[in-house]
Coordinates of C-alpha atoms and ligand atoms in Angstrom, one line a residue:
M30 CA -6.5 -36.7 22.7
S31 CA -5.4 -35.9 19.1
K32 CA -6.6 -33.0 17.4
T33 CA -8.4 -32.6 14.0
V34 CA -6.5 -30.9 11.1
A35 CA -8.9 -27.9 11.7
E36 CA -7.7 -27.7 15.4
L37 CA -4.2 -28.1 14.4
L38 CA -4.4 -25.2 12.1
V39 CA -5.8 -23.0 14.8
D40 CA -3.1 -24.1 17.3
T41 CA -0.3 -23.4 14.8
L42 CA -1.8 -20.1 13.9
V43 CA -2.1 -19.0 17.4
E44 CA 1.4 -20.1 18.1
V45 CA 2.8 -17.9 15.3
G46 CA 0.9 -14.8 16.8
V47 CA -2.1 -14.8 14.4
T48 CA -5.2 -13.2 16.2
H49 CA -7.7 -12.8 13.5
V50 CA -8.8 -14.9 10.5
F51 CA -10.7 -12.9 7.7
G52 CA -13.2 -14.7 5.4
I53 CA -16.8 -15.9 4.6
V54 CA -18.1 -18.9 6.3
G55 CA -19.4 -22.1 4.7
D56 CA -19.2 -25.4 3.0
A57 CA -15.6 -26.9 3.3
L58 CA -14.5 -24.3 5.8
N59 CA -17.2 -25.3 8.5
P60 CA -14.9 -27.6 10.4
F61 CA -12.2 -24.6 10.5
T62 CA -14.6 -21.8 11.5
D63 CA -16.1 -24.3 14.2
A64 CA -12.6 -24.8 15.6
I65 CA -12.0 -21.1 15.6
G66 CA -15.3 -20.5 17.4
R67 CA -14.4 -22.8 20.1
D68 CA -11.0 -21.1 20.7
D69 CA -10.7 -17.9 22.8
R70 CA -7.3 -17.1 21.3
I71 CA -8.4 -16.3 17.8
D72 CA -11.3 -14.5 16.2
W73 CA -13.1 -14.9 13.0
I74 CA -13.8 -11.7 11.1
G75 CA -16.6 -12.3 8.6
V76 CA -16.6 -10.0 5.5
R77 CA -19.0 -9.2 2.7
H78 CA -16.6 -10.2 -0.3
E79 CA -13.6 -12.6 0.0
E80 CA -11.5 -9.9 -1.9
G81 CA -12.2 -7.8 1.4
A82 CA -10.7 -10.7 3.5
A83 CA -7.6 -10.8 1.4
L84 CA -7.2 -7.1 1.5
A85 CA -7.7 -7.0 5.1
A86 CA -5.0 -9.7 5.7
A87 CA -2.7 -7.8 3.2
G88 CA -3.3 -4.6 5.2
Q89 CA -2.2 -6.2 8.4
A90 CA 0.8 -7.9 6.9
K91 CA 2.0 -4.9 5.1
L92 CA 1.9 -2.8 8.4
T93 CA 3.5 -5.3 10.5
G94 CA 5.5 -7.7 8.4
R95 CA 3.9 -10.5 10.3
L96 CA 1.7 -13.5 9.0
A97 CA -2.0 -12.5 8.4
V98 CA -4.7 -15.0 7.3
C99 CA -7.7 -15.0 5.1
C100 CA -10.0 -17.7 3.8
G101 CA -12.4 -18.4 0.9
T102 CA -14.5 -21.6 0.6
T103 CA -14.7 -24.1 -2.4
G104 CA -14.5 -22.6 -6.0
P105 CA -16.1 -19.2 -6.1
G106 CA -15.2 -18.2 -2.6
A107 CA -11.5 -19.0 -3.3
N108 CA -11.7 -17.3 -6.7
H109 CA -12.8 -13.9 -5.1
L110 CA -9.9 -14.2 -2.8
V111 CA -7.4 -14.2 -5.4
A112 CA -7.6 -10.4 -6.6
G113 CA -7.1 -9.3 -3.1
L114 CA -4.1 -11.5 -2.5
Y115 CA -2.1 -9.8 -5.2
E116 CA -2.0 -6.9 -2.7
A117 CA 0.2 -9.0 -0.5
A118 CA 2.1 -10.6 -3.4
K119 CA 3.0 -7.4 -5.0
D120 CA 4.1 -5.7 -1.7
H121 CA 5.9 -8.7 -0.4
A122 CA 3.8 -9.1 2.8
P123 CA 3.3 -12.6 4.3
V124 CA -0.2 -13.9 4.1
L125 CA -1.7 -17.4 4.4
A126 CA -4.6 -17.9 2.1
I127 CA -6.8 -21.1 3.0
S128 CA -9.3 -22.2 0.6
G129 CA -11.9 -25.0 1.1
G130 CA -11.6 -28.0 -1.3
V131 CA -14.3 -30.2 -2.8
P132 CA -14.7 -33.6 -0.7
S133 CA -11.8 -35.8 -1.5
A134 CA -14.0 -38.6 -2.8
K135 CA -15.4 -36.2 -5.5
R136 CA -12.1 -34.7 -6.6
G137 CA -11.6 -34.9 -10.3
T138 CA -15.2 -35.5 -11.4
D139 CA -16.0 -31.9 -12.3
Y140 CA -18.1 -31.8 -8.9
L141 CA -20.1 -28.7 -8.0
Q142 CA -17.9 -25.7 -7.8
E143 CA -14.7 -27.7 -8.4
D144 CA -11.9 -25.9 -10.1
T145 CA -8.0 -26.5 -9.7
P146 CA -6.9 -24.5 -6.8
D147 CA -3.3 -25.2 -7.3
L148 CA -3.5 -23.6 -10.7
L149 CA -5.8 -20.8 -9.6
F150 CA -3.4 -19.6 -6.8
R151 CA -0.1 -20.5 -8.8
D152 CA 0.5 -16.9 -10.0
V153 CA -0.1 -15.1 -6.9
S154 CA 1.5 -17.3 -4.4
V155 CA 5.1 -18.4 -3.4
Y156 CA 3.7 -21.8 -2.2
S157 CA 0.4 -23.6 -3.0
Q158 CA -0.6 -27.0 -2.0
T159 CA -3.6 -29.1 -1.6
I160 CA -3.6 -31.1 1.7
A161 CA -5.1 -34.5 0.3
S162 CA -4.6 -36.4 3.5
P163 CA -4.4 -35.5 7.2
D164 CA -1.0 -37.1 7.3
Q165 CA 0.3 -34.3 5.2
A166 CA -1.2 -31.5 7.3
P167 CA 1.5 -30.8 9.9
G168 CA 4.2 -30.6 7.2
V169 CA 2.5 -28.7 4.6
L170 CA 1.2 -26.2 7.1
H171 CA 4.8 -25.7 8.4
Q172 CA 6.0 -25.1 4.8
A173 CA 3.3 -22.8 3.8
I174 CA 4.0 -20.5 6.9
A175 CA 7.9 -20.9 6.2
H176 CA 7.6 -19.9 2.6
A177 CA 5.2 -16.8 3.4
Y178 CA 7.8 -15.5 5.7
G179 CA 11.0 -16.8 4.0
E180 CA 9.9 -15.4 0.5
R181 CA 7.6 -12.7 1.9
G182 CA 4.5 -13.5 0.0
V183 CA 1.2 -15.4 -0.3
A184 CA 1.2 -19.0 0.7
H185 CA -1.9 -21.0 -0.2
I186 CA -3.4 -24.3 1.1
S187 CA -6.5 -26.0 0.0
V188 CA -8.2 -28.3 2.4
P189 CA -11.2 -30.6 1.5
P190 CA -13.8 -30.6 4.4
D191 CA -13.2 -34.4 5.2
V192 CA -9.6 -33.5 5.7
F193 CA -10.3 -30.6 7.9
A194 CA -12.5 -32.9 10.1
A195 CA -10.0 -35.8 10.2
K196 CA -7.6 -36.5 13.0
A197 CA -4.2 -35.0 12.4
P198 CA -1.3 -37.3 13.3
A199 CA 0.9 -34.8 15.0
A200 CA 1.6 -31.1 15.7
T201 CA 3.3 -28.8 13.3
P202 CA 7.2 -29.3 13.6
S203 CA 9.4 -26.5 14.7
P204 CA 6.9 -23.6 15.0
A205 CA 9.8 -21.5 16.7
T206 CA 11.3 -21.3 13.1
L207 CA 8.2 -19.7 11.7
R208 CA 8.9 -15.9 12.0
P209 CA 9.9 -12.9 9.8
R210 CA 13.2 -13.3 8.1
P211 CA 16.2 -12.0 10.1
E212 CA 18.4 -9.1 9.2
V213 CA 21.3 -9.8 6.6
A214 CA 24.7 -8.3 7.1
P215 CA 26.6 -7.3 4.1
S216 CA 30.1 -8.5 3.2
P217 CA 33.1 -6.4 4.4
A218 CA 34.5 -6.3 0.9
D219 CA 31.2 -4.6 -0.3
I220 CA 31.6 -2.0 2.4
A221 CA 34.9 -1.2 1.5
A222 CA 34.0 -0.7 -2.1
A223 CA 31.0 1.5 -1.2
L224 CA 33.2 3.7 1.0
R225 CA 35.6 4.0 -2.0
M226 CA 32.7 5.1 -4.3
I227 CA 31.3 7.5 -1.8
S228 CA 34.8 9.1 -1.2
E229 CA 35.1 9.8 -5.0
A230 CA 31.7 11.4 -5.5
A231 CA 31.4 15.1 -5.1
T232 CA 27.6 15.0 -4.3
V233 CA 25.6 12.2 -3.0
A234 CA 21.7 11.7 -2.9
V235 CA 20.1 8.9 -0.9
F236 CA 16.9 7.1 -2.1
C237 CA 15.1 5.4 0.7
G238 CA 12.3 2.6 0.4
T239 CA 10.5 0.7 3.0
G240 CA 13.5 -1.5 3.5
C241 CA 14.8 1.3 5.7
R242 CA 12.0 0.7 8.3
G243 CA 13.8 0.0 11.6
A244 CA 17.0 1.9 10.5
E245 CA 15.7 5.5 10.9
A246 CA 18.4 6.3 13.3
E247 CA 21.3 5.0 10.9
L248 CA 19.5 6.9 8.1
Q249 CA 19.6 10.0 10.0
A250 CA 23.2 9.6 10.9
L251 CA 24.0 8.8 7.4
A252 CA 22.4 12.1 6.0
Q253 CA 24.2 14.2 8.6
R254 CA 27.5 12.5 8.0
L255 CA 27.3 13.1 4.2
E256 CA 25.2 16.2 4.2
A257 CA 23.1 14.4 1.7
P258 CA 19.4 14.8 0.9
L259 CA 17.1 11.9 1.5
M260 CA 14.5 11.1 -1.0
H261 CA 11.8 8.4 -0.5
T262 CA 9.5 6.3 -2.2
F263 CA 5.6 6.6 -1.5
K264 CA 5.9 3.4 0.8
G265 CA 8.8 4.9 2.7
K266 CA 7.2 8.5 2.9
D267 CA 6.1 7.9 6.5
L268 CA 9.6 7.0 7.9
F269 CA 10.3 10.7 8.9
A270 CA 8.3 13.8 9.4
Y271 CA 7.6 15.9 6.5
D272 CA 9.6 18.8 7.9
D273 CA 12.7 16.9 8.6
P274 CA 15.5 19.0 7.1
Y275 CA 17.0 16.0 5.3
W276 CA 13.7 14.4 4.0
I277 CA 13.4 16.1 0.8
G278 CA 10.3 14.4 -0.7
G279 CA 9.5 11.8 -3.3
V280 CA 10.6 11.1 -6.6
G281 CA 8.5 10.6 -9.8
L282 CA 4.9 9.9 -9.9
I283 CA 4.2 10.4 -6.1
G284 CA 6.8 13.1 -5.4
G285 CA 8.3 16.3 -6.6
R286 CA 10.6 18.1 -8.9
P287 CA 13.4 18.6 -6.1
G288 CA 13.6 14.8 -5.5
V289 CA 13.8 14.1 -9.3
D290 CA 16.4 16.8 -9.9
A291 CA 18.5 15.6 -6.9
V292 CA 18.6 12.0 -8.0
A293 CA 19.5 13.1 -11.6
E294 CA 22.2 15.6 -10.5
A295 CA 24.0 13.7 -7.7
D296 CA 27.2 12.3 -8.6
L297 CA 26.2 9.0 -6.7
L298 CA 23.0 7.7 -5.7
L299 CA 22.6 5.4 -2.7
M300 CA 19.4 3.2 -3.3
L301 CA 18.5 1.7 0.2
G302 CA 15.9 -0.9 0.6
T303 CA 14.0 0.1 -2.5
D304 CA 12.7 -1.7 -5.5
Y305 CA 11.4 1.4 -7.0
P306 CA 9.9 0.4 -10.4
Y307 CA 10.0 3.7 -12.4
A308 CA 13.4 3.4 -14.2
E309 CA 13.0 6.5 -15.9
F310 CA 13.6 8.4 -12.8
L311 CA 16.8 6.6 -11.9
P312 CA 20.3 7.0 -13.2
Q313 CA 21.1 4.6 -16.0
D314 CA 24.8 5.2 -16.1
G315 CA 26.2 3.1 -13.1
R316 CA 26.6 5.8 -10.5
V317 CA 24.4 4.0 -8.1
I318 CA 25.1 1.8 -4.9
Q319 CA 22.1 -0.3 -4.2
V320 CA 21.5 -2.1 -1.0
D321 CA 19.0 -4.8 -0.6
E322 CA 18.4 -8.1 1.2
R323 CA 17.3 -9.6 -1.9
A324 CA 20.0 -10.3 -4.2
F325 CA 17.5 -10.6 -7.2
A326 CA 16.3 -7.0 -6.7
L327 CA 19.8 -5.5 -7.3
G328 CA 20.4 -3.8 -10.5
R329 CA 17.1 -4.5 -12.2
R330 CA 15.8 -0.7 -12.2
A331 CA 18.8 1.4 -12.2
A332 CA 22.2 0.7 -13.8
V333 CA 24.0 -0.1 -10.6
G334 CA 27.8 0.2 -10.2
L335 CA 27.8 -1.6 -6.8
G336 CA 24.9 -4.0 -5.6
I337 CA 25.2 -5.0 -1.9
V338 CA 23.2 -7.9 -0.5
G339 CA 22.4 -6.8 3.0
S340 CA 19.7 -5.1 5.2
V341 CA 19.8 -1.5 5.4
G342 CA 20.4 -1.3 9.2
P343 CA 23.6 -3.4 9.4
T344 CA 25.0 -2.0 6.1
L345 CA 24.6 1.7 7.3
R346 CA 26.1 0.7 10.6
M347 CA 29.2 -0.8 9.1
L348 CA 29.5 2.2 6.8
L349 CA 29.1 4.8 9.4
E350 CA 32.1 3.3 11.4
R351 CA 34.4 4.3 8.7
L352 CA 32.6 7.2 6.8
P353 CA 34.3 10.7 7.2
Q354 CA 32.3 13.8 8.0
R355 CA 31.6 15.9 5.0
R356 CA 31.7 19.7 5.4
D357 CA 30.3 20.9 2.0
R358 CA 26.6 21.5 2.3
A359 CA 26.2 23.2 -1.1
F360 CA 24.2 20.4 -2.7
L361 CA 21.9 19.9 0.2
E362 CA 21.3 23.7 0.4
K363 CA 20.3 23.8 -3.2
V364 CA 18.0 20.8 -3.1
T365 CA 16.4 22.3 0.2
A366 CA 15.9 25.5 -1.6
A367 CA 14.1 23.8 -4.5
R368 CA 12.1 21.7 -2.0
Q369 CA 10.9 25.0 -0.2
D370 CA 9.6 26.4 -3.6
W371 CA 7.9 23.1 -4.2
D372 CA 6.2 23.1 -0.9
R373 CA 5.1 26.6 -1.4
M374 CA 3.4 25.5 -4.6
L375 CA 1.9 22.6 -2.9
D376 CA 0.6 25.0 -0.2
E377 CA -1.0 27.4 -3.0
K378 CA -2.8 24.4 -4.4
A379 CA -4.2 23.3 -1.2
D380 CA -5.7 26.7 -0.7
V381 CA -9.3 26.0 0.6
G382 CA -10.8 28.8 -1.6
R383 CA -13.8 31.0 -0.8
A384 CA -17.1 29.9 0.7
G385 CA -19.5 28.6 -1.9
E386 CA -16.7 27.7 -4.4
R387 CA -15.9 24.1 -5.7
M388 CA -13.5 22.3 -3.5
H389 CA -10.0 21.4 -4.7
P390 CA -9.2 17.8 -3.9
Q391 CA -5.8 19.2 -2.7
A392 CA -7.6 21.1 -0.1
V393 CA -9.5 18.1 1.2
A394 CA -6.3 16.1 1.4
R395 CA -4.4 18.9 3.1
C396 CA -7.3 19.4 5.5
L397 CA -7.3 15.7 6.5
S398 CA -3.5 15.8 7.0
D399 CA -3.9 18.8 9.2
L400 CA -6.6 17.3 11.4
A401 CA -5.4 13.6 11.5
A402 CA -4.2 12.1 14.7
D403 CA -0.5 12.2 15.2
D404 CA -0.1 8.6 14.9
A405 CA -2.9 7.8 12.4
I406 CA -2.8 5.1 9.8
L407 CA -3.5 6.8 6.5
V408 CA -4.7 4.4 3.9
T409 CA -5.0 5.4 0.2
D410 CA -6.9 3.7 -2.7
T411 CA -5.7 4.0 -6.2
G412 CA -6.5 6.8 -8.7
E413 CA -6.1 10.5 -8.8
V414 CA -6.9 10.2 -5.0
T415 CA -3.5 8.6 -4.4
L416 CA -1.8 11.7 -5.7
W417 CA -3.9 14.1 -3.6
A418 CA -3.6 11.9 -0.5
A419 CA 0.1 11.3 -1.1
N420 CA 1.5 14.6 -2.2
W421 CA -0.6 16.9 0.2
L422 CA 0.1 14.8 3.3
R423 CA 2.4 16.4 5.8
Q424 CA 3.2 13.2 7.9
T425 CA 4.4 13.4 11.4
G426 CA 6.8 10.7 11.4
R427 CA 4.5 8.6 13.8
Q428 CA 1.8 8.0 11.2
R429 CA 1.8 5.0 8.9
I430 CA 0.8 5.0 5.3
C431 CA -0.9 1.9 3.7
G432 CA -1.9 1.6 0.0
S433 CA -1.9 -0.6 -3.1
F434 CA 1.8 0.4 -3.6
N435 CA 2.8 -2.1 -6.2
N436 CA -0.4 -3.5 -7.3
A437 CA -2.1 -0.1 -8.0
A438 CA -5.4 -1.7 -7.7
V439 CA -8.7 0.4 -7.5
G440 CA -11.0 -0.6 -4.7
T441 CA -8.6 -1.8 -2.2
G442 CA -8.6 1.0 0.4
V443 CA -11.7 0.1 2.7
G444 CA -10.5 -3.6 2.9
L445 CA -6.9 -2.7 3.8
A446 CA -8.4 -0.1 6.4
N447 CA -10.4 -2.9 8.1
G448 CA -7.3 -5.0 8.7
A449 CA -5.4 -2.0 9.9
Q450 CA -8.0 -1.1 12.3
L451 CA -8.1 -4.6 13.7
L452 CA -4.4 -4.2 14.6
D453 CA -5.4 -1.5 17.0
R454 CA -9.0 -0.4 17.5
S455 CA -8.0 2.8 19.3
R456 CA -5.7 4.2 16.6
Q457 CA -7.2 6.4 14.1
V458 CA -7.5 4.8 10.5
I459 CA -8.5 7.1 7.7
V460 CA -8.9 5.9 4.3
Q461 CA -9.1 8.2 1.2
V462 CA -10.7 6.6 -1.8
G463 CA -12.3 7.6 -5.2
D464 CA -15.9 7.5 -5.9
G465 CA -15.2 4.6 -8.4
G466 CA -13.0 2.6 -6.0
F467 CA -15.4 3.0 -3.0
T468 CA -18.3 1.6 -5.1
M469 CA -16.1 -1.4 -6.2
L470 CA -16.3 -2.9 -2.6
A471 CA -18.8 -0.9 -0.9
G472 CA -19.9 -3.9 1.0
E473 CA -16.6 -3.8 3.0
F474 CA -17.9 -0.6 4.8
M475 CA -20.6 -3.1 6.3
T476 CA -17.8 -5.2 7.4
A477 CA -16.6 -2.2 9.3
V478 CA -20.0 -1.5 10.9
E479 CA -20.6 -5.1 11.8
H480 CA -17.3 -5.4 13.6
R481 CA -17.4 -1.8 15.1
L482 CA -14.3 -0.8 13.2
P483 CA -14.2 3.0 13.6
I484 CA -12.6 3.5 10.1
K485 CA -13.0 7.0 8.6
V486 CA -13.6 6.8 4.9
V487 CA -13.3 9.9 2.7
V488 CA -14.8 9.4 -0.6
Y489 CA -13.6 12.0 -3.3
D490 CA -16.5 12.4 -5.7
N491 CA -15.4 13.6 -9.0
S492 CA -18.2 11.7 -10.7
G493 CA -15.9 9.4 -12.7
W494 CA -12.7 7.4 -13.1
G495 CA -10.5 10.3 -12.6
L496 CA -7.1 9.0 -13.2
V497 CA -8.2 7.4 -16.4
H498 CA -9.8 10.6 -17.6
L499 CA -6.4 12.4 -16.8
E500 CA -4.5 9.8 -18.8
M501 CA -6.8 10.4 -21.9
E502 CA -6.6 14.2 -21.4
R503 CA -2.8 14.0 -21.1
A504 CA -2.9 12.3 -24.6
G505 CA -4.9 14.9 -25.9
L506 CA -8.1 12.6 -26.0
P507 CA -11.5 13.6 -25.0
A508 CA -13.1 11.6 -22.3
A509 CA -14.3 8.1 -23.5
K510 CA -17.8 6.7 -22.9
G511 CA -17.7 5.3 -19.6
V512 CA -15.2 7.5 -17.9
G513 CA -18.0 9.4 -16.0
F514 CA -20.8 7.9 -13.9
P515 CA -23.7 8.9 -11.6
N516 CA -23.0 8.5 -8.0
M517 CA -24.9 7.5 -4.9
D518 CA -25.2 9.7 -1.9
F519 CA -22.3 8.3 0.0
G520 CA -23.3 9.9 3.4
A521 CA -26.9 8.3 3.1
F522 CA -25.2 4.9 2.3
A523 CA -23.1 5.2 5.5
R524 CA -26.2 5.9 7.6
A525 CA -28.0 3.1 5.9
C526 CA -25.2 0.7 6.8
G527 CA -25.4 1.9 10.4
G528 CA -22.5 4.1 10.4
E529 CA -22.3 8.0 10.3
G530 CA -22.5 9.9 7.1
F531 CA -21.3 13.5 6.3
T532 CA -21.2 15.5 3.1
V533 CA -19.3 18.5 2.1
R534 CA -19.7 20.3 -1.1
E535 CA -18.1 23.7 -0.9
A536 CA -14.9 25.1 0.5
G537 CA -16.5 27.1 3.3
A538 CA -17.8 23.9 5.1
L539 CA -14.6 21.8 4.7
Q540 CA -12.8 22.4 7.9
A541 CA -15.7 22.0 10.3
T542 CA -17.3 19.1 8.5
T543 CA -14.1 17.2 8.3
A544 CA -13.5 17.8 12.1
A545 CA -17.0 16.6 13.0
F546 CA -16.4 13.4 10.8
L547 CA -13.0 12.6 12.3
A548 CA -14.6 13.1 15.7
S549 CA -17.5 10.5 15.2
P550 CA -16.8 7.5 17.4
G551 CA -17.6 4.6 14.8
P552 CA -17.2 4.0 11.2
A553 CA -18.1 7.1 9.1
I554 CA -18.0 8.3 5.6
L555 CA -17.3 11.8 4.4
H556 CA -18.7 12.4 0.9
A557 CA -16.4 15.2 -0.5
V558 CA -17.7 16.5 -3.7
V559 CA -14.5 17.9 -5.4
D560 CA -13.7 19.8 -8.5
P561 CA -13.3 17.2 -11.3
D562 CA -11.2 19.3 -13.5
E563 CA -8.2 19.7 -11.2
I564 CA -4.8 18.6 -12.6
P565 CA -2.4 17.0 -10.1
S566 CA 1.1 18.6 -10.0
M567 CA 3.5 15.8 -11.0
P568 CA 7.0 16.3 -11.8
H569 CA 6.7 14.1 -15.1
I570 CA 4.0 16.5 -16.5
A571 CA 6.2 19.0 -18.2
P572 CA 4.8 22.6 -18.5
G573 CA 4.9 22.0 -22.2
E574 CA 2.4 19.2 -22.0
V575 CA -0.4 21.3 -20.4
W576 CA -1.6 22.3 -23.8
K577 CA -2.9 18.8 -24.5
F578 CA -5.3 19.0 -21.5
G579 CA -6.6 22.3 -23.1
I580 CA -7.0 20.5 -26.4
A581 CA -8.9 17.5 -24.7
K582 CA -11.2 19.8 -22.7
A583 CA -12.1 21.7 -25.8
R584 CA -13.0 18.5 -27.7
E585 CA -15.0 17.4 -24.7
T586 CA -16.9 20.6 -24.7
L587 CA -17.4 20.4 -28.5
R588 CA -18.7 16.9 -28.2
A589 CA -21.4 17.9 -25.4
I590 CA -22.5 20.7 -27.6
V591 CA -22.8 19.0 -31.1
G592 CA -23.2 15.6 -29.6
R593 CA -21.1 14.1 -32.4
K594 CA -18.6 11.2 -31.7
D595 CA -16.1 12.4 -34.1
A596 CA -15.8 15.9 -32.6
Ligands
TPP1812 C1 -8.9 -2.8 -10.0 C2 -8.5 -2.0 -11.1 N1 -9.4 -1.7 -12.0 C3 -8.9 -0.7 -13.0 C4 -7.9 -0.1 -12.8 C5 -7.4 1.1 -13.7 N2 -7.6 2.3 -13.0 C6 -6.5 3.1 -12.6 S1 -6.9 4.5 -11.9 C7 -8.5 4.3 -12.2 C8 -9.5 5.3 -11.8 C9 -10.0 5.3 -10.4 O1 -11.1 6.0 -10.2 P1 -11.6 6.5 -8.8 O2 -11.7 5.4 -7.9 O3 -13.0 7.2 -9.0 O4 -10.7 7.5 -8.2 P2 -10.1 8.9 -9.0 O5 -9.1 8.5 -10.0 O6 -11.3 9.6 -9.7 O7 -9.5 9.7 -7.8 C10 -8.7 3.1 -12.9 C11 -10.0 2.5 -13.3 C12 -7.0 -0.4 -11.7 N3 -5.9 0.2 -11.4 N4 -7.3 -1.3 -10.7

């Protein structure tokens, strides 16, 4: 018996390995959710805001590179999805977004909730189509998944309710082709050119992005062969343990001075599998070899002397066949010494302080790092919290990091964490989020409670939009109206939702409270009240700039005393 379009969709998703669909039920989606409900191979995960559905799907796709799926119904439901989909789009993660359309007979009549989905999803997606007739369904569905994988991004289909319920003419063709993109081998001529450039360089540094995933052994061999320091992007930080002797640290906003200096001082930089956007930290004089599967990513951030189209694994394997062993370790030793100094500074900043003192956010992040499971998934939201969570994390090499890496959106952490937790309910998932970010999508904690997802949410309470405050102070400006806000009791909120809630306000209680929080079996929130005046240690904040923070603070104090806007 032939299947409906909704059943065809379910069959195809199952065939490509999808196990969950995130969304909010209703209207046009009803035939689809009904088909999911009748099929044991796939689960519907109801959320409290469609952005949370898109974030959960994005979290899964970012971590696995495999297709994840989210839904929003006609008009407003689909509108809510879009913001979360940018997470997948900006981090090149394959997500299929399904939106419900208005009934076919009403299309084009300014019907209730009608908008133009193909227009709405155009910017965020690599492929967007309305399935206007059931005959189109197999072909469009195949195309959508093929584009999500082939172009690593969001594919969107809009389906009217009558089309969902109609009989589909056939199954999706060639589902065997619907899988992540295969590795790309570089050309031998490019390898020969790279070997020449490397042999002419007295010192080499290597900058590693998430494109190095799966090529860890080759990377290790390269570092040893060249005696070269390995720097990483935030996205790539989890590739090796923090104490690996070649894994020096990050560059730029999330990273340290040693990484910035090594990149600037090396004769040659190898950029491997990274599209790191901050050009100001990259050489602009052509002494760069960049390796990327995507030709369009070559040379757009640094001035690149040689661009190689290829995946990192095969490229390094071909290089290593002919790369001679270097004996000179002077550059590596210099960078290592600088890295030890930087690490000592981080350790000092992470000092828990005395009982009764205000807590340094760095100490909270370091405490979580020390107590997290060896293979935890560590999710971070956006804000100052990213700096604490990223810079004070001493990752094990088995842990994974997930965040709003290229979208840098506030409010994304809990949604991403829900998706991550559904990949493996037994793996610890910790999400660190600012008070502003948590409140944006607080309802997604209810999603965790409803589906018994034991995510551990740490809310850093600095009573305001911390990073924005920092930006203002860095420019010597006093805090604008709207930078600060009152907070709820996040621990009480967790309990009201049916989760567990913990609060820590002073240094002496940090360790024990965090341990109890992490040991709680279900979803839980740790409300960490931190010192709002802490300034993150970032290599791009020069010592000479620190006075601006002082001026801003003085102006804020004056304003508070005299109550005048022009103070
Ligand atoms: C969705 C979204 N809105 C606004 C911003 C601009 N923004 C960047 S950081 C930040 C402050 C975040 O505050 P909070 O979540 O409390 O974290 P904190 O910086 O205090 O650690 C804001 C508003 C953004 N990046 N994303």
